[in-house]
XYZ file of N, CA, C and O in Angstrom:
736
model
N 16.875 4.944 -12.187
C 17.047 3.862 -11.232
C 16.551 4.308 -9.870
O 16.655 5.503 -9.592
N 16.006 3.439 -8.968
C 15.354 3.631 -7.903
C 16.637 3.306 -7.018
O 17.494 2.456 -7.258
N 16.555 4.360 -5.715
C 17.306 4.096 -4.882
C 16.463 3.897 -3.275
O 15.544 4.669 -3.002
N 16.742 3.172 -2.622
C 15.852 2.636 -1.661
C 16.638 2.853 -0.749
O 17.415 1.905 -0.644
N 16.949 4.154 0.445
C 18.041 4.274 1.355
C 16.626 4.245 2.323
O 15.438 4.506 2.136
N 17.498 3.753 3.513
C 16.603 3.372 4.756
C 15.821 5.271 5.209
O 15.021 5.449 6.128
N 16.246 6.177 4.459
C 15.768 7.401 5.118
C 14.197 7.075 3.838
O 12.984 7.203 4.003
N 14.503 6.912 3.400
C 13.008 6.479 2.159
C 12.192 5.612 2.507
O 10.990 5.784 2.305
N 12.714 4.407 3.152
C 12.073 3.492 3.710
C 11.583 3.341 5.037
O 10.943 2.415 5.536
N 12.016 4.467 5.549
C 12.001 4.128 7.271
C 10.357 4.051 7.585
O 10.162 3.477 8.656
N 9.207 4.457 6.964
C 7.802 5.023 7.195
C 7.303 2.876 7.220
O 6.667 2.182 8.014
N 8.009 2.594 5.944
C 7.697 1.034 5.930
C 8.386 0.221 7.138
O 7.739 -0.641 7.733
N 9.471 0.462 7.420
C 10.146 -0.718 8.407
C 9.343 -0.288 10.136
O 8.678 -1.070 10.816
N 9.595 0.777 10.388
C 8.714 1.153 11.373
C 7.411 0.225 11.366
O 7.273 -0.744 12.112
N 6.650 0.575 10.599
C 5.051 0.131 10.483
C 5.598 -1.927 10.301
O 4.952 -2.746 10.954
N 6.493 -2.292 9.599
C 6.388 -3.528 9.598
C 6.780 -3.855 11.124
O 6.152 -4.600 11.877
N 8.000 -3.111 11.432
C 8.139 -3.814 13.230
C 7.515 -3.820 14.180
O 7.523 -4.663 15.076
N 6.508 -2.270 14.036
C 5.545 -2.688 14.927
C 4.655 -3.304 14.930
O 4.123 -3.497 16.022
N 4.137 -3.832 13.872
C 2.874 -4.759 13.719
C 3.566 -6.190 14.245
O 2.929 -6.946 14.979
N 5.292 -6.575 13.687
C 5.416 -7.683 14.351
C 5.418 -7.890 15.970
O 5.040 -8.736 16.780
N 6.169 -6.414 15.965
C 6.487 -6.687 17.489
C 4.923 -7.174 18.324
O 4.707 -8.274 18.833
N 4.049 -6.085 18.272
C 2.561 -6.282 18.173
C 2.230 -7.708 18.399
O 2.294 -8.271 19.492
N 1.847 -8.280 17.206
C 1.502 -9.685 17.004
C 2.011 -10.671 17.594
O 1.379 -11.695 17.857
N 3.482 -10.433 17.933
C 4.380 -11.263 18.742
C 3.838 -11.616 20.150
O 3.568 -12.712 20.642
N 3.755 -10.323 20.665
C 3.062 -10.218 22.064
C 1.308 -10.836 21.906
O 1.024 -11.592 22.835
N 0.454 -10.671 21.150
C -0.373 -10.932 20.723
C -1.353 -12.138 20.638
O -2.540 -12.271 20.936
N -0.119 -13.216 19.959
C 0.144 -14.405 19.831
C 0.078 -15.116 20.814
O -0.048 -16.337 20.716
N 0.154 -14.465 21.990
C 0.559 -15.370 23.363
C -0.807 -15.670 23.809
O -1.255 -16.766 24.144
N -1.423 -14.497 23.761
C -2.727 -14.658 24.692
C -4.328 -15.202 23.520
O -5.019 -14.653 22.663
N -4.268 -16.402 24.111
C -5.628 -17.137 23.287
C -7.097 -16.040 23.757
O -7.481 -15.567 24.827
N -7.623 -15.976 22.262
C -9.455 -15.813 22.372
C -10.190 -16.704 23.146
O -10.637 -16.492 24.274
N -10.337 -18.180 22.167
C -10.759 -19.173 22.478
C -9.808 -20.474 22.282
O -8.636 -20.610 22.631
N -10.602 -21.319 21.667
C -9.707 -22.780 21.247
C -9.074 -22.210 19.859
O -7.848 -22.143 19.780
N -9.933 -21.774 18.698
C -9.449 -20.945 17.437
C -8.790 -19.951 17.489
O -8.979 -19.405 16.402
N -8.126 -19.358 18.065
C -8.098 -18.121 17.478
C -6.963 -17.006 19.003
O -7.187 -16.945 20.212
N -6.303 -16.612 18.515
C -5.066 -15.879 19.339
C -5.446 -14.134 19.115
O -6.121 -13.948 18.103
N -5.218 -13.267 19.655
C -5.112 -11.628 19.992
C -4.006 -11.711 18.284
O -4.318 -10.871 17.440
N -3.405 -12.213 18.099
C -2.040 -11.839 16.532
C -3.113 -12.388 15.647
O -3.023 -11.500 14.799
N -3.860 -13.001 15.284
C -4.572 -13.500 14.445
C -5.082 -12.345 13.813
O -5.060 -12.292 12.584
N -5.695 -11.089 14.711
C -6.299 -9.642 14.094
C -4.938 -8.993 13.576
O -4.769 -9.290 12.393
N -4.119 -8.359 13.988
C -2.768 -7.983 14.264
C -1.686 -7.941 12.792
O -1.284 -7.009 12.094
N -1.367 -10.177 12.728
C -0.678 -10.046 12.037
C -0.610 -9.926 10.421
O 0.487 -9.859 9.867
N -1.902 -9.900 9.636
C -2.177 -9.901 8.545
C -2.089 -8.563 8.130
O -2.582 -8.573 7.002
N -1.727 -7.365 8.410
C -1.250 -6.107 8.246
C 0.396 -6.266 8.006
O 0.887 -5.298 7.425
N 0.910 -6.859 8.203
C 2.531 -6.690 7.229
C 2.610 -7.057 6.087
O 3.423 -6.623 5.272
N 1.400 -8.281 5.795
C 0.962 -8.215 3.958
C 0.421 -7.008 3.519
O 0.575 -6.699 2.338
N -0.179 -6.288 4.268
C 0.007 -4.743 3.534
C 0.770 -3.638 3.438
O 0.642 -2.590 2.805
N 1.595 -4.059 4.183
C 2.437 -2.869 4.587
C 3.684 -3.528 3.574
O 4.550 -2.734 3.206
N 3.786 -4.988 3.116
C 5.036 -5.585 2.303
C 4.557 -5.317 0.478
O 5.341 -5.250 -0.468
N 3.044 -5.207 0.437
C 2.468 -5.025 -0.645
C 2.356 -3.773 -0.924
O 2.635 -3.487 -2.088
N 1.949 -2.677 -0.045
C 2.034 -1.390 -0.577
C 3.591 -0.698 -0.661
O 3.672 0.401 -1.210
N 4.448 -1.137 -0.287
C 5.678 -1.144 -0.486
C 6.162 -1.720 -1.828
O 6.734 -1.040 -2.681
N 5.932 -2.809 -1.924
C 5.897 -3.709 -3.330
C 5.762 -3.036 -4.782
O 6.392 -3.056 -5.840
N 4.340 -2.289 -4.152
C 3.454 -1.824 -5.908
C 4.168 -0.686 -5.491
O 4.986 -0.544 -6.399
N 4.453 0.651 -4.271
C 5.153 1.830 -4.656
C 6.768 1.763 -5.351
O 7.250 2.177 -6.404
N 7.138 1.246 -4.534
C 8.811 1.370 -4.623
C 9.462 -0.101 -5.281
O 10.521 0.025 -5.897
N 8.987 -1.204 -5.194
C 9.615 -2.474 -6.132
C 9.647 -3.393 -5.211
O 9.295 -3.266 -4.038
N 10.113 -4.423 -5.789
C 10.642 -6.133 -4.731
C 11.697 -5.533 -4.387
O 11.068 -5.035 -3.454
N 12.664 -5.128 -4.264
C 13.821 -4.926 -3.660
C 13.767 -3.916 -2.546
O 14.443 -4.028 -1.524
N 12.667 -2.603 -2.861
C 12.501 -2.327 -1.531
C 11.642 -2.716 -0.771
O 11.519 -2.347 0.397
N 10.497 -4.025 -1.730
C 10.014 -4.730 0.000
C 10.721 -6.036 0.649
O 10.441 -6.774 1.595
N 11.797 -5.975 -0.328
C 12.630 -7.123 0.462
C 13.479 -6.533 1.320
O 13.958 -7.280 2.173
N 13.790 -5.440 1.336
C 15.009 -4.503 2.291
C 13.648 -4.229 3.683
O 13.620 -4.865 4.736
N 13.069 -3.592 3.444
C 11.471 -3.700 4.208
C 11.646 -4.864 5.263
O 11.887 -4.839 6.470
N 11.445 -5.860 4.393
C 11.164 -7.827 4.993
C 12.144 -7.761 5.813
O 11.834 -7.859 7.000
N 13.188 -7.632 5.574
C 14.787 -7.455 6.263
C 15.052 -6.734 7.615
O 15.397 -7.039 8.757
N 14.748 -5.727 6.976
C 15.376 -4.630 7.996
C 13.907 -4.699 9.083
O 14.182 -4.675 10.282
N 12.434 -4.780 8.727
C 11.403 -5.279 9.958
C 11.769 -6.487 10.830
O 11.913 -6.583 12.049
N 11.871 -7.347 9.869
C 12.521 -8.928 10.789
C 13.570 -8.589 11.526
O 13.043 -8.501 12.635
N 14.479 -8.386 11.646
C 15.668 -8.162 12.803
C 15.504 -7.152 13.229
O 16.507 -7.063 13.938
N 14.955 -6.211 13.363
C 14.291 -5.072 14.492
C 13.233 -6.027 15.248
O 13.285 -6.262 16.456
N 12.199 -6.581 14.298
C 11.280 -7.310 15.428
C 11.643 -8.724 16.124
O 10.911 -9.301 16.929
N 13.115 -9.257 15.596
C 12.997 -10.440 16.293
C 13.851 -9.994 17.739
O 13.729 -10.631 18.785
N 14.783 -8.711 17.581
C 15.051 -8.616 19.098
C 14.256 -7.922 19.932
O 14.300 -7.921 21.162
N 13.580 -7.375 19.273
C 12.573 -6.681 20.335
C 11.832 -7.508 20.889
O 11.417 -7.357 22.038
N 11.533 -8.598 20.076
C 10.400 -9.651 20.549
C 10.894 -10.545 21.474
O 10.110 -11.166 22.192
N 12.539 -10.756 21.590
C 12.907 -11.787 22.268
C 12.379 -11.034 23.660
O 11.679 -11.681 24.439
N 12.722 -9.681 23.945
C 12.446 -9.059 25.650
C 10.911 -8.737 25.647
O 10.373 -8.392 26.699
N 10.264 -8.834 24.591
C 8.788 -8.397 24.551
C 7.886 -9.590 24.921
O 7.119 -9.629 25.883
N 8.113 -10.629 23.938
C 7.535 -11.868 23.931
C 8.410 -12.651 24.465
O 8.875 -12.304 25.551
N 8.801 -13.726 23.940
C 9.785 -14.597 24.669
C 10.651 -15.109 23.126
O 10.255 -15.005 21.965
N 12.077 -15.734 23.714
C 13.037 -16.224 22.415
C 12.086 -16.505 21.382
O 11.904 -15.922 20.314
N 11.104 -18.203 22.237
C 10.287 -19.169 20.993
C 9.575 -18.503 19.890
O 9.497 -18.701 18.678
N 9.042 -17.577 20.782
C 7.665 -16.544 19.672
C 8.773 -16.199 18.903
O 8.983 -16.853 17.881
N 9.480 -15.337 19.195
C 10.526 -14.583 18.535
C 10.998 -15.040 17.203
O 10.805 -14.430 16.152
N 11.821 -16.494 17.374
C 12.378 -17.754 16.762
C 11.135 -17.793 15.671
O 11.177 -17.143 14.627
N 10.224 -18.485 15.976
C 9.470 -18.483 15.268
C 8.692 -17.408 14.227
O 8.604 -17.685 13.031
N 8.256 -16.435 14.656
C 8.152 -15.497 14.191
C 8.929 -14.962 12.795
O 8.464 -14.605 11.713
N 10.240 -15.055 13.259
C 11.179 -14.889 12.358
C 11.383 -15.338 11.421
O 11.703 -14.864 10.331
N 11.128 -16.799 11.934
C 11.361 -17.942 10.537
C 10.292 -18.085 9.832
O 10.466 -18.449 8.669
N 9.085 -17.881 10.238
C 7.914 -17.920 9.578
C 7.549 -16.555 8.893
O 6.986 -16.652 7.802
N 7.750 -15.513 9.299
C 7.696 -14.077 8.682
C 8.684 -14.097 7.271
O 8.273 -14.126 6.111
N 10.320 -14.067 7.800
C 10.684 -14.518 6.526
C 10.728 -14.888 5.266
O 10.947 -14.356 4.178
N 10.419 -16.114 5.748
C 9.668 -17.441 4.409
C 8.655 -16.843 3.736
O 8.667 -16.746 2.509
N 7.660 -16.377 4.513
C 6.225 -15.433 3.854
C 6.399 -14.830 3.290
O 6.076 -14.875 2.103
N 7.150 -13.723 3.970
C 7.355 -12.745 2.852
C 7.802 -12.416 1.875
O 7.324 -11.498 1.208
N 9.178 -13.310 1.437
C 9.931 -13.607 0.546
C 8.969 -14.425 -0.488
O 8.946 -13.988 -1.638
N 8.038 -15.766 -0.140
C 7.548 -15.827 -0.884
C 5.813 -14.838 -1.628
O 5.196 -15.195 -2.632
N 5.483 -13.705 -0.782
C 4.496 -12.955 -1.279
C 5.327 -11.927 -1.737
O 4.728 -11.290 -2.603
N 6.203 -11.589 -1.573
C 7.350 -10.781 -2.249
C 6.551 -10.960 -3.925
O 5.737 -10.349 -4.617
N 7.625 -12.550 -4.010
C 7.382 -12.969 -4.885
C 6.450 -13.165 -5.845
O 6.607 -12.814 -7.015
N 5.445 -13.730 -5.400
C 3.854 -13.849 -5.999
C 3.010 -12.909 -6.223
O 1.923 -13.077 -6.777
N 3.535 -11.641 -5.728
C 3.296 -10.044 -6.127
C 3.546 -9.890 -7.059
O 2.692 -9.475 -7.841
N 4.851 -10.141 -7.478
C 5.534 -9.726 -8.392
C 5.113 -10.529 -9.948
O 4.997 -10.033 -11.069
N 4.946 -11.980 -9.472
C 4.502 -12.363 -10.728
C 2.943 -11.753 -11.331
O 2.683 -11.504 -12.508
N 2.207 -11.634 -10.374
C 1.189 -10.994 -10.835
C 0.562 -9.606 -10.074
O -0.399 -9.539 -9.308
N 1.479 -8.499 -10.576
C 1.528 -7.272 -10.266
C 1.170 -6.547 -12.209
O 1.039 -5.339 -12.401
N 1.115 -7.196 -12.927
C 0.316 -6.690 -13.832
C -0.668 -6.875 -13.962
O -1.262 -5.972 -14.552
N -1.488 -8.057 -13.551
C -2.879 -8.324 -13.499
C -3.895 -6.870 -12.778
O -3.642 -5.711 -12.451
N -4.981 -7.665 -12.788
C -5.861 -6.551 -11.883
C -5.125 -6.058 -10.634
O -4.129 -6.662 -10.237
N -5.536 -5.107 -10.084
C -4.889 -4.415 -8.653
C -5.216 -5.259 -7.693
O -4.256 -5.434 -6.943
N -5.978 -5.745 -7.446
C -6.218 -6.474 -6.383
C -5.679 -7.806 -6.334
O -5.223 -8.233 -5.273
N -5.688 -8.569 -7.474
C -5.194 -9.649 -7.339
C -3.637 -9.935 -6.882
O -3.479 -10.726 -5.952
N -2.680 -9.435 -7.383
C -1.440 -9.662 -6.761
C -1.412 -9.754 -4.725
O -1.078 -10.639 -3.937
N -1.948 -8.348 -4.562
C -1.738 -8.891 -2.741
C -2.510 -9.486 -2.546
O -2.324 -10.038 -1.461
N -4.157 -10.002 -3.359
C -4.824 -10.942 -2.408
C -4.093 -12.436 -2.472
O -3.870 -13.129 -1.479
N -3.774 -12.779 -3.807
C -3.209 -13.982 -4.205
C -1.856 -14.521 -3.222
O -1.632 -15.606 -2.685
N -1.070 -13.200 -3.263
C 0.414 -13.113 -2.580
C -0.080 -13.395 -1.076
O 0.502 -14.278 -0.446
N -0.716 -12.963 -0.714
C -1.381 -13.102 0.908
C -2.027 -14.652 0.905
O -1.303 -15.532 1.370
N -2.911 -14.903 0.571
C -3.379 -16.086 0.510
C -2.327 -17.319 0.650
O -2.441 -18.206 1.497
N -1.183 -17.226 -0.407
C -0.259 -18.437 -0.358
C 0.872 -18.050 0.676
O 1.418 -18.913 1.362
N 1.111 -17.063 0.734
C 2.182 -16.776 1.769
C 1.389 -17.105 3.173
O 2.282 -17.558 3.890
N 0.583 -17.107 3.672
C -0.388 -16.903 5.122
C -0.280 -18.558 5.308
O -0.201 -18.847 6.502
N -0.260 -19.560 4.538
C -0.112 -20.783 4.302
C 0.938 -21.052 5.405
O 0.777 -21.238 6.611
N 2.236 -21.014 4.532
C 3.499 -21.102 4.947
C 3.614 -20.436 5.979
O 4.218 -21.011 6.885
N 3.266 -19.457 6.176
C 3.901 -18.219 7.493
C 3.098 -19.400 8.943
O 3.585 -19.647 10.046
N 1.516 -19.993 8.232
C 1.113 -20.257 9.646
C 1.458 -21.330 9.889
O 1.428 -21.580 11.094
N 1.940 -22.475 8.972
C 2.210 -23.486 9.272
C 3.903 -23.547 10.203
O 4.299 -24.348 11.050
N 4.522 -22.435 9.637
C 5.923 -22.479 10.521
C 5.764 -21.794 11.635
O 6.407 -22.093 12.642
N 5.162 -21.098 11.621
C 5.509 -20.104 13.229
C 4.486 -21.031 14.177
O 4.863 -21.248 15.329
N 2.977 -21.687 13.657
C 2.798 -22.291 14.895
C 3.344 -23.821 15.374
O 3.021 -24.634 16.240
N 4.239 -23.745 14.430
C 4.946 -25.338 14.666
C 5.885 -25.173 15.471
O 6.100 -26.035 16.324
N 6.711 -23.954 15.381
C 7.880 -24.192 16.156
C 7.742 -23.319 17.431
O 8.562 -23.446 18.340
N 6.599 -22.334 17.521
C 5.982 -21.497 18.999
C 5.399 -22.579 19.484
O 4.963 -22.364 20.615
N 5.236 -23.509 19.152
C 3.893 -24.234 20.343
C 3.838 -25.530 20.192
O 2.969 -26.141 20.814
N 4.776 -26.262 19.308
C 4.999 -27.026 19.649
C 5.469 -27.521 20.855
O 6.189 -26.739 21.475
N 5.243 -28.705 21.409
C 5.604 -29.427 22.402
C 4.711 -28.683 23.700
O 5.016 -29.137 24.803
N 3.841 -27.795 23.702
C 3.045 -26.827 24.779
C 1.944 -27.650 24.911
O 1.648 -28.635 24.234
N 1.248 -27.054 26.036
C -0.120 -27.467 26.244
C -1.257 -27.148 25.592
O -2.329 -27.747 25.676
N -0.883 -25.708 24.607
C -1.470 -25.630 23.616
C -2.353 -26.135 22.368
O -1.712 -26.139 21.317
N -3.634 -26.545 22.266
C -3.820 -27.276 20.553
C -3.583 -26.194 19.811
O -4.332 -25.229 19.655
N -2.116 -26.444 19.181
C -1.782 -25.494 18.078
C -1.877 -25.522 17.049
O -1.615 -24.612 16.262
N -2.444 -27.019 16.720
C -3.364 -27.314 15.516
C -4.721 -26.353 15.010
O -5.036 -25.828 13.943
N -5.296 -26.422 16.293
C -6.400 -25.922 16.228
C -6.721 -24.148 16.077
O -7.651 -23.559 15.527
N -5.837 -23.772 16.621
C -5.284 -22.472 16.684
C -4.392 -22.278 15.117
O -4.588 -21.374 14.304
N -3.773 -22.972 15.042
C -3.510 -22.756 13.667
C -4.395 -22.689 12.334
O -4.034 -21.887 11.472
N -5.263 -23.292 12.158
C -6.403 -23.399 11.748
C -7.080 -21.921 11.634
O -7.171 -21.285 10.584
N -7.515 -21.516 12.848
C -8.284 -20.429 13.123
C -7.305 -19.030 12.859
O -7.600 -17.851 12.662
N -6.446 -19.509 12.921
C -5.212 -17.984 13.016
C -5.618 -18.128 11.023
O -6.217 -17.306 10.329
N -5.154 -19.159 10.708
C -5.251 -18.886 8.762
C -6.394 -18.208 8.337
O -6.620 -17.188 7.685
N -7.084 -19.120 8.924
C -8.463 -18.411 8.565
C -8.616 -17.272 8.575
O -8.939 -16.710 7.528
N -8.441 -16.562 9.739
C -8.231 -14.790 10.120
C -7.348 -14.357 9.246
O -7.622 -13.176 9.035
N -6.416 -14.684 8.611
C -5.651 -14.000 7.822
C -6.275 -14.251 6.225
O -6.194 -13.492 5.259
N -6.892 -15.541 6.318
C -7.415 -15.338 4.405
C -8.874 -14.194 4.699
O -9.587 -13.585 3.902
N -8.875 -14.249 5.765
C -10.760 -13.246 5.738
C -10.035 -11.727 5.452
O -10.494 -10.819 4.760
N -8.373 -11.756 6.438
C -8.284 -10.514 6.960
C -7.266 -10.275 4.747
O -7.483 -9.316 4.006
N -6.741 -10.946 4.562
C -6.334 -10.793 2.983
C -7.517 -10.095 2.196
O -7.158 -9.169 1.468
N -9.087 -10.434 2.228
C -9.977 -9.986 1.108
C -10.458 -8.223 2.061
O -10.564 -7.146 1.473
N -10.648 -8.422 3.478
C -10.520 -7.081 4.160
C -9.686 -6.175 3.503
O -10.051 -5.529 2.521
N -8.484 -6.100 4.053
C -7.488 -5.020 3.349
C -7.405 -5.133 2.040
O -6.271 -4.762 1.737
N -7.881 -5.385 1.278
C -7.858 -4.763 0.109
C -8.667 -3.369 0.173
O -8.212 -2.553 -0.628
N -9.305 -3.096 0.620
C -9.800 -1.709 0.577
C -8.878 -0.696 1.451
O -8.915 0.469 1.054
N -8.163 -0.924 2.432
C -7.257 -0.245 2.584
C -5.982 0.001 2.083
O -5.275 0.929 2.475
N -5.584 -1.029 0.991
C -4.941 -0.933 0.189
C -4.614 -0.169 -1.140
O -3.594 0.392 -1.540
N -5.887 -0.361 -1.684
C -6.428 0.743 -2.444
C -6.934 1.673 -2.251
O -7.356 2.276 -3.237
N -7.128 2.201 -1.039
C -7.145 3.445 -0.244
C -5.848 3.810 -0.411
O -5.731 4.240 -1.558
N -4.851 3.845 0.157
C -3.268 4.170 0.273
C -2.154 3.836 -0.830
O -0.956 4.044 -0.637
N -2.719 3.258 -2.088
C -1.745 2.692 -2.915
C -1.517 4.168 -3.503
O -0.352 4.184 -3.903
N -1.994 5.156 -3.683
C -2.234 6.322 -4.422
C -0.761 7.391 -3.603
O 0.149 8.075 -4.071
N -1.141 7.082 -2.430
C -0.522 7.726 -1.483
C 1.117 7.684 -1.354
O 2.049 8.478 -1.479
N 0.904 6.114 -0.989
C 2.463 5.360 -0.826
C 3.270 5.539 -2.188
O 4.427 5.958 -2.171
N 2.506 5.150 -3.558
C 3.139 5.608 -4.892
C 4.090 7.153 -4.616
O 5.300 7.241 -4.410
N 3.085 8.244 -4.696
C 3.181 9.390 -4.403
C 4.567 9.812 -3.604
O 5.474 10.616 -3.817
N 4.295 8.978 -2.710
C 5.155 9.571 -1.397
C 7.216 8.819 -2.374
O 8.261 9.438 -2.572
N 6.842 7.398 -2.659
C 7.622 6.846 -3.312
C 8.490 7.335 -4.500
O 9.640 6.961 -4.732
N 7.891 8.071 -5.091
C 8.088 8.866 -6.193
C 9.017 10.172 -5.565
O 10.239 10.304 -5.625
N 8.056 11.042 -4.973
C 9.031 12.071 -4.432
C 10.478 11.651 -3.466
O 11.524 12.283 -3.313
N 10.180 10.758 -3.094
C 11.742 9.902 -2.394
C 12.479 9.726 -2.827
O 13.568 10.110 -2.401
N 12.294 8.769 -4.373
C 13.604 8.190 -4.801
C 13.276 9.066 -5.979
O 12.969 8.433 -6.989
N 13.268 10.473 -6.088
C 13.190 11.571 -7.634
C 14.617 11.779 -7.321
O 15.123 12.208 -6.285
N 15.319 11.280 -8.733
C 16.821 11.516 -8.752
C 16.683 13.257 -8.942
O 15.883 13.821 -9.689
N 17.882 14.033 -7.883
C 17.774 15.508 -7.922
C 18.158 16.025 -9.618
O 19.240 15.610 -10.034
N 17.668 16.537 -10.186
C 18.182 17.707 -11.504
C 19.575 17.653 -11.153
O 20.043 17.868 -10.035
N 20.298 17.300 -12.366
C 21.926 17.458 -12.422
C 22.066 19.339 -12.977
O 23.172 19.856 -13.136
């Protein structure tokens, strides 16, 4: 049996909070009409929730999902502001729980397919909630920005796959020697 204590996990929650915290701040400041500074940023916690996923299981990238989200939503409230924060949260969440998921159903298929697939439908949901409830009612077109932020994340989904499979070897590895129950 795998045991997933936060001293095993800490290499993942780290790397997930800072990419949110990151993106949070990120998010604020527009490129153009398409496209926000988090748009590059936030599509790296689908790798960091996926190489977690294929090393250690759904349960330690749901403890992962967990324990990143409430490290990054208070940091973000003094970093970014409540709304980002709020949002963030609720939209990170939802995502991840459902690419959690969609990993999992197809984590026997080819290697690649589970996080590209899991990324693809989760990036959906994640963008449709966080830019609804950050920017709504703003001067913002957060339509339009929403748009362009997905986009960056389905380009940035077929990207990391090579860094994925760069490090899946690694993170396994490292996973393994973590949770090796000691010789009785």
């Amino acid at each position: 049996m795998k045991t997933h204590t936060l001293a095993a996990l800490r290499w993942p929650v780290l790397a997930m909070t800072l990419v949110l915290v990151v993106s949070n701040i990120a998010v604020m400041y527009a490129i153009n009409d398409w496209l926000t500074w988090g748009a590059f940023t936030y599509p790296l916690v689908f790798l960091v929730t996926d190489l977690t996923n294929r090393a250690w299981g759904a349960a330690a990238a749901r403890k992962v999902a967990l324990m990143g989200f409430a490290l990054a939503v208070v940091l973000s409230v003094y970093l970014a502001t409540p709304q980002i924060a709020l949002a963030s949260g609720a939209a990170f969440l939802t995502a991840q729980l459902l690419d959690i998921a969609a990993f999992n159903r197809l984590r026997a298929q080819s290697w690649w397919k589970a996080p590209l697939i899991g990324s693809l439908i989760a990036s959906v949901i994640d963008t449709g909630i966080f830019f609804y409830i950050a920017f709504y009612g703003s001067d913002m077109n957060w339509l339009m920005l929403a748009v362009g932020d997905l986009s960056m994340k389905w380009l940035m989904a077929g990207v990391l796959l090579l860094p994925y499979k760069a490090l899946l070897p690694r993170a396994t590895a490292i996973a393994a020697r973590l949770t090796a129950t000691p010789a009785a």
